[in-house]
XYZ file of C-alpha atoms in Angstrom:
328
model
C -5.333 -3.615 -4.275
C -3.358 -6.323 -2.336
C -1.245 -8.781 -4.357
C -2.236 -12.342 -4.226
C 0.358 -15.209 -3.080
C 1.209 -17.136 -6.435
C 3.102 -20.579 -6.710
C 6.692 -20.942 -4.921
C 9.332 -19.084 -7.061
C 12.892 -19.901 -7.010
C 15.650 -17.356 -8.213
C 19.356 -17.307 -8.737
C 21.602 -14.174 -7.569
C 25.333 -14.256 -7.775
C 28.126 -13.607 -5.159
C 30.119 -9.872 -5.501
C 33.223 -8.744 -4.632
C 34.115 -5.174 -4.001
C 36.422 -3.432 -5.718
C 36.087 -0.291 -3.835
C 34.899 -1.666 -0.448
C 32.316 -0.642 1.781
C 32.410 -0.584 5.809
C 30.262 0.944 8.068
C 26.860 1.963 8.298
C 25.330 5.636 8.542
C 21.815 4.161 9.724
C 22.386 0.575 11.323
C 18.505 0.352 11.446
C 17.810 0.593 7.791
C 20.976 -0.863 6.788
C 22.270 2.746 5.397
C 26.098 2.743 4.187
C 28.528 5.093 5.361
C 30.194 4.872 1.961
C 29.171 4.091 -1.476
C 30.905 0.987 -3.353
C 31.871 -0.425 -6.597
C 31.925 -4.453 -7.116
C 32.100 -7.103 -9.545
C 29.550 -10.017 -9.984
C 30.694 -13.418 -10.327
C 28.906 -15.840 -12.698
C 30.717 -19.135 -10.414
C 29.474 -18.449 -7.186
C 25.509 -18.302 -6.586
C 22.719 -18.811 -4.372
C 19.038 -20.568 -5.441
C 16.615 -19.622 -2.836
C 13.057 -21.022 -2.886
C 10.071 -18.966 -1.484
C 6.461 -20.045 -1.298
C 3.672 -18.203 0.928
C 1.380 -20.590 2.706
C -1.883 -19.760 4.131
C -2.545 -21.159 7.624
C 1.119 -21.741 8.312
C 1.896 -20.390 11.669
C 5.475 -19.297 11.173
C 8.387 -18.858 8.596
C 10.360 -21.839 8.067
C 13.834 -21.357 6.839
C 16.553 -23.957 5.310
C 20.063 -22.905 4.140
C 21.734 -25.812 2.604
C 19.330 -28.485 3.634
C 19.564 -27.175 7.529
C 16.933 -25.623 9.708
C 18.006 -22.477 10.969
C 16.299 -19.658 12.950
C 14.021 -17.810 10.675
C 13.765 -14.638 13.154
C 16.424 -12.470 11.136
C 14.511 -13.458 7.700
C 10.968 -13.071 9.065
C 11.834 -9.402 9.504
C 12.998 -8.997 6.357
C 10.371 -10.788 4.767
C 7.471 -8.798 6.523
C 8.742 -5.905 4.433
C 7.788 -7.885 1.035
C 4.663 -8.952 2.981
C 3.908 -5.290 3.858
C 4.272 -4.251 0.030
C 1.810 -7.199 -0.844
C -0.697 -6.717 1.566
C -0.336 -10.803 2.683
C 0.106 -12.116 6.102
C 0.893 -15.566 5.057
C 3.905 -17.158 6.479
C 6.780 -18.339 4.117
C 8.727 -21.400 3.456
C 12.102 -20.548 2.552
C 14.955 -22.656 1.045
C 18.227 -21.801 0.034
C 21.603 -23.277 -1.272
C 24.845 -21.879 -1.886
C 27.473 -23.654 -4.208
C 30.250 -22.093 -2.131
C 31.246 -21.687 1.671
C 28.617 -19.891 3.612
C 29.626 -17.065 5.895
C 33.168 -17.367 5.244
C 33.714 -13.982 3.593
C 32.609 -15.320 -0.180
C 29.474 -12.605 0.092
C 27.131 -15.417 0.650
C 24.594 -12.882 2.644
C 24.869 -10.508 -0.991
C 23.935 -13.593 -3.134
C 21.481 -14.653 -0.466
C 19.316 -11.797 0.551
C 19.443 -10.883 -3.541
C 17.908 -14.070 -4.303
C 15.632 -13.955 -1.483
C 14.501 -10.358 -2.354
C 13.624 -11.603 -5.896
C 12.067 -14.626 -5.279
C 10.097 -13.335 -2.326
C 8.772 -10.396 -4.191
C 7.722 -13.256 -7.274
C 6.140 -15.338 -4.726
C 4.193 -12.589 -2.970
C 3.182 -11.736 -6.710
C 4.713 -8.430 -6.366
C 6.470 -6.610 -9.928
C 9.082 -4.459 -8.652
C 11.935 -2.542 -10.532
C 15.403 -3.496 -10.340
C 16.220 -0.395 -8.198
C 13.186 -1.462 -5.843
C 14.758 -4.898 -5.512
C 18.228 -3.188 -4.877
C 16.710 -0.895 -2.171
C 14.958 -3.934 -0.652
C 17.977 -6.448 -0.985
C 19.733 -3.702 0.823
C 17.682 -3.829 4.016
C 18.650 -7.542 4.321
C 22.797 -7.112 3.570
C 24.192 -3.517 2.469
C 26.227 -5.900 -0.216
C 23.027 -7.620 -1.350
C 21.636 -4.069 -3.349
C 25.031 -4.825 -5.780
C 24.181 -8.747 -6.568
C 20.779 -7.362 -7.870
C 22.850 -6.467 -11.024
C 25.544 -7.972 -13.233
C 28.966 -7.437 -14.389
C 30.162 -3.812 -12.720
C 28.094 -2.272 -10.226
C 28.194 0.998 -8.007
C 26.198 0.885 -5.120
C 25.489 4.984 -3.954
C 25.655 5.546 -0.285
C 22.843 8.103 -0.876
C 21.818 10.872 1.366
C 18.004 10.724 2.234
C 17.280 9.832 5.779
C 14.856 7.031 4.318
C 17.405 5.549 2.108
C 15.542 5.948 -1.005
C 18.602 7.342 -2.663
C 20.383 4.208 -1.417
C 20.551 1.681 -4.402
C 22.802 -0.101 -6.730
C 23.204 0.252 -10.252
C 25.169 -1.025 -13.320
C 28.143 0.774 -14.618
C 29.210 -2.010 -17.296
C 27.692 -5.412 -18.165
C 29.405 -8.573 -17.963
C 30.280 -8.767 -21.732
C 31.263 -5.260 -21.896
C 34.732 -5.803 -20.093
C 35.323 -9.723 -19.451
C 37.526 -10.149 -16.345
C 38.883 -13.295 -14.503
C 38.436 -13.954 -11.085
C 40.617 -16.916 -9.319
C 39.043 -17.145 -5.446
C 41.671 -18.840 -3.152
C 39.570 -20.664 -0.335
C 41.822 -20.733 3.195
C 38.778 -21.620 5.417
C 35.752 -23.310 4.844
C 34.291 -22.108 8.339
C 32.332 -19.449 9.099
C 34.001 -16.470 10.036
C 34.395 -16.007 14.214
C 33.099 -12.168 13.919
C 30.205 -11.500 11.043
C 30.369 -8.414 9.125
C 27.493 -6.494 10.819
C 29.373 -6.996 14.434
C 32.259 -5.912 12.861
C 30.509 -2.787 11.624
C 28.901 -1.956 14.650
C 29.504 1.407 16.093
C 32.671 2.389 14.131
C 32.871 6.145 14.955
C 33.480 5.161 18.556
C 35.887 2.174 17.742
C 38.285 3.198 15.376
C 40.220 6.063 15.298
C 40.709 5.805 11.525
C 37.012 5.901 10.565
C 36.607 9.604 9.811
C 39.237 9.473 7.242
C 37.735 6.163 5.722
C 34.537 8.066 5.169
C 36.140 11.158 3.730
C 38.475 9.373 1.533
C 35.737 7.352 -0.161
C 34.191 9.809 -2.674
C 37.589 10.329 -4.292
C 38.230 6.607 -4.414
C 35.079 5.947 -6.158
C 35.700 9.166 -8.670
C 38.845 7.340 -9.476
C 37.733 3.617 -9.777
C 34.546 4.888 -11.998
C 37.107 6.811 -14.160
C 39.662 3.640 -14.599
C 36.591 1.324 -15.408
C 35.527 3.615 -18.098
C 38.846 3.790 -19.699
C 39.377 -0.220 -19.449
C 42.391 0.434 -17.721
C 43.010 -2.422 -15.941
C 46.224 -1.429 -14.369
C 44.587 1.261 -12.486
C 41.302 -0.588 -11.455
C 43.826 -3.276 -10.242
C 45.882 -1.174 -8.228
C 43.064 1.115 -6.666
C 41.368 -2.649 -5.773
C 44.253 -3.409 -3.707
C 44.723 -0.323 -2.120
C 40.900 -0.327 -1.352
C 41.395 -3.848 0.155
C 44.477 -2.797 2.480
C 42.744 0.594 3.602
C 39.844 -1.780 4.734
C 41.866 -4.375 6.755
C 43.730 -1.318 7.804
C 40.506 0.076 9.324
C 39.314 -3.588 10.618
C 42.929 -3.908 12.368
C 42.279 -0.396 13.977
C 39.092 -1.090 15.580
C 38.650 -1.980 19.115
C 39.077 -4.626 19.547
C 41.054 -5.560 16.289
C 39.523 -7.289 13.239
C 42.098 -9.935 11.976
C 40.168 -11.984 9.223
C 43.450 -12.861 7.651
C 45.217 -16.412 8.428
C 48.790 -17.695 6.990
C 47.453 -18.938 3.769
C 45.537 -15.485 3.102
C 48.892 -13.450 3.281
C 51.022 -15.885 1.465
C 48.548 -15.750 -1.317
C 48.449 -11.961 -1.326
C 52.584 -12.531 -1.893
C 52.076 -14.858 -4.404
C 50.082 -12.609 -6.600
C 52.436 -9.965 -6.410
C 55.426 -12.118 -7.109
C 53.055 -13.296 -10.084
C 52.831 -9.736 -11.222
C 56.586 -8.869 -11.043
C 57.149 -11.682 -13.112
C 54.731 -10.380 -15.663
C 51.231 -11.555 -15.327
C 48.840 -8.775 -14.573
C 47.130 -9.775 -11.472
C 45.938 -8.313 -8.454
C 44.086 -9.486 -5.260
C 41.492 -8.262 -2.970
C 40.057 -9.558 0.430
C 36.729 -8.929 1.673
C 35.731 -9.720 5.676
C 37.089 -13.484 5.704
C 40.387 -15.115 4.787
C 39.952 -15.565 1.085
C 41.706 -14.202 -1.570
C 40.391 -13.029 -4.777
C 42.656 -12.727 -8.026
C 41.710 -10.594 -10.633
C 42.983 -10.777 -13.811
C 42.153 -10.937 -17.641
C 40.298 -14.569 -18.529
C 43.270 -15.834 -20.347
C 45.377 -15.666 -17.200
C 43.137 -17.621 -14.663
C 44.326 -20.869 -15.439
C 48.026 -19.808 -14.310
C 46.855 -17.628 -11.171
C 44.570 -20.775 -10.229
C 47.666 -23.402 -10.408
C 50.071 -20.803 -8.414
C 47.306 -20.019 -5.780
C 46.654 -23.677 -5.521
C 50.137 -24.355 -4.931
C 50.398 -22.021 -1.522
C 50.582 -23.975 1.824
C 46.952 -23.787 3.330
C 44.869 -22.862 0.353
C 42.275 -25.655 0.207
C 40.575 -25.085 -3.178
C 40.381 -22.585 -5.882
C 37.550 -21.463 -8.005
C 37.712 -19.555 -11.172
C 34.826 -17.491 -12.318
C 34.281 -14.659 -15.037
C 31.684 -11.934 -14.364
C 28.068 -12.829 -13.869
C 24.634 -11.752 -14.530
C 21.979 -10.375 -12.048
C 19.838 -12.004 -10.361
C 17.475 -13.744 -12.256
C 14.043 -16.347 -11.569
C 15.145 -19.910 -12.331
C 11.264 -20.947 -12.736
């Protein structure tokens, strides 16, 4: 029996940053990752998305941050929800981020995660967290992880249809409190988005095969370090995966350079802090923003140091956050 649309629903999902990075797709059409990943969900960065399905509307309408945007990319995703619910109504989507959009802070992760939850609820669907993760992945690969809070692993999967490519939690946020300081070095959208940057990597980088082959070992090492609450090893693996990712990006033809001068200066500042005795490690996704991971009691010190780095525009302090949830 087809589900009946209900009143508009608002959901919140939080951004996540990968400790062991994901880059590359094994199936672009289904948005299946070439490698697995492990991430942490941030309580301080989130997206609120409101979705309503309306009889009689001729087309989908999407606003982000109060500005109307092209609905076409979102219509394809909303069609997945409509097909499950057995409805044809067009949607009204309104979304707000409390951080810069498209700037390397995983706004697509929190955005599509919130859209998946709000859309399913508004369409009258009851879905499991795993099903939501699979759905969110089809909008953005990293969105599969933002369905969950704390520390999360995304499975690459083996099935051609993607039914085993989903995320699941490793630890809840309260199981191992960690602090994150985000150094924002550019508020503008990045010039090359992640989807374009990942396209046809097997043809555009001589290092891609090695990246894919090494991923299972990196994931296993991180999994063991998290289980042991070994922060030093977690930090070392995080920096290694970050630098390896950007090495892959640099090797891509044409080379992808997401860093700016403040990005590099922040990395050096973090390593100097660590050499002076403060346990802190950096990671950087596809963008110029630097994320420093440390114990919660060190976040104020780390934020103060990063705020003094020339070119750092703002710092944000966060802990580990919850999974996606409705606000209504």
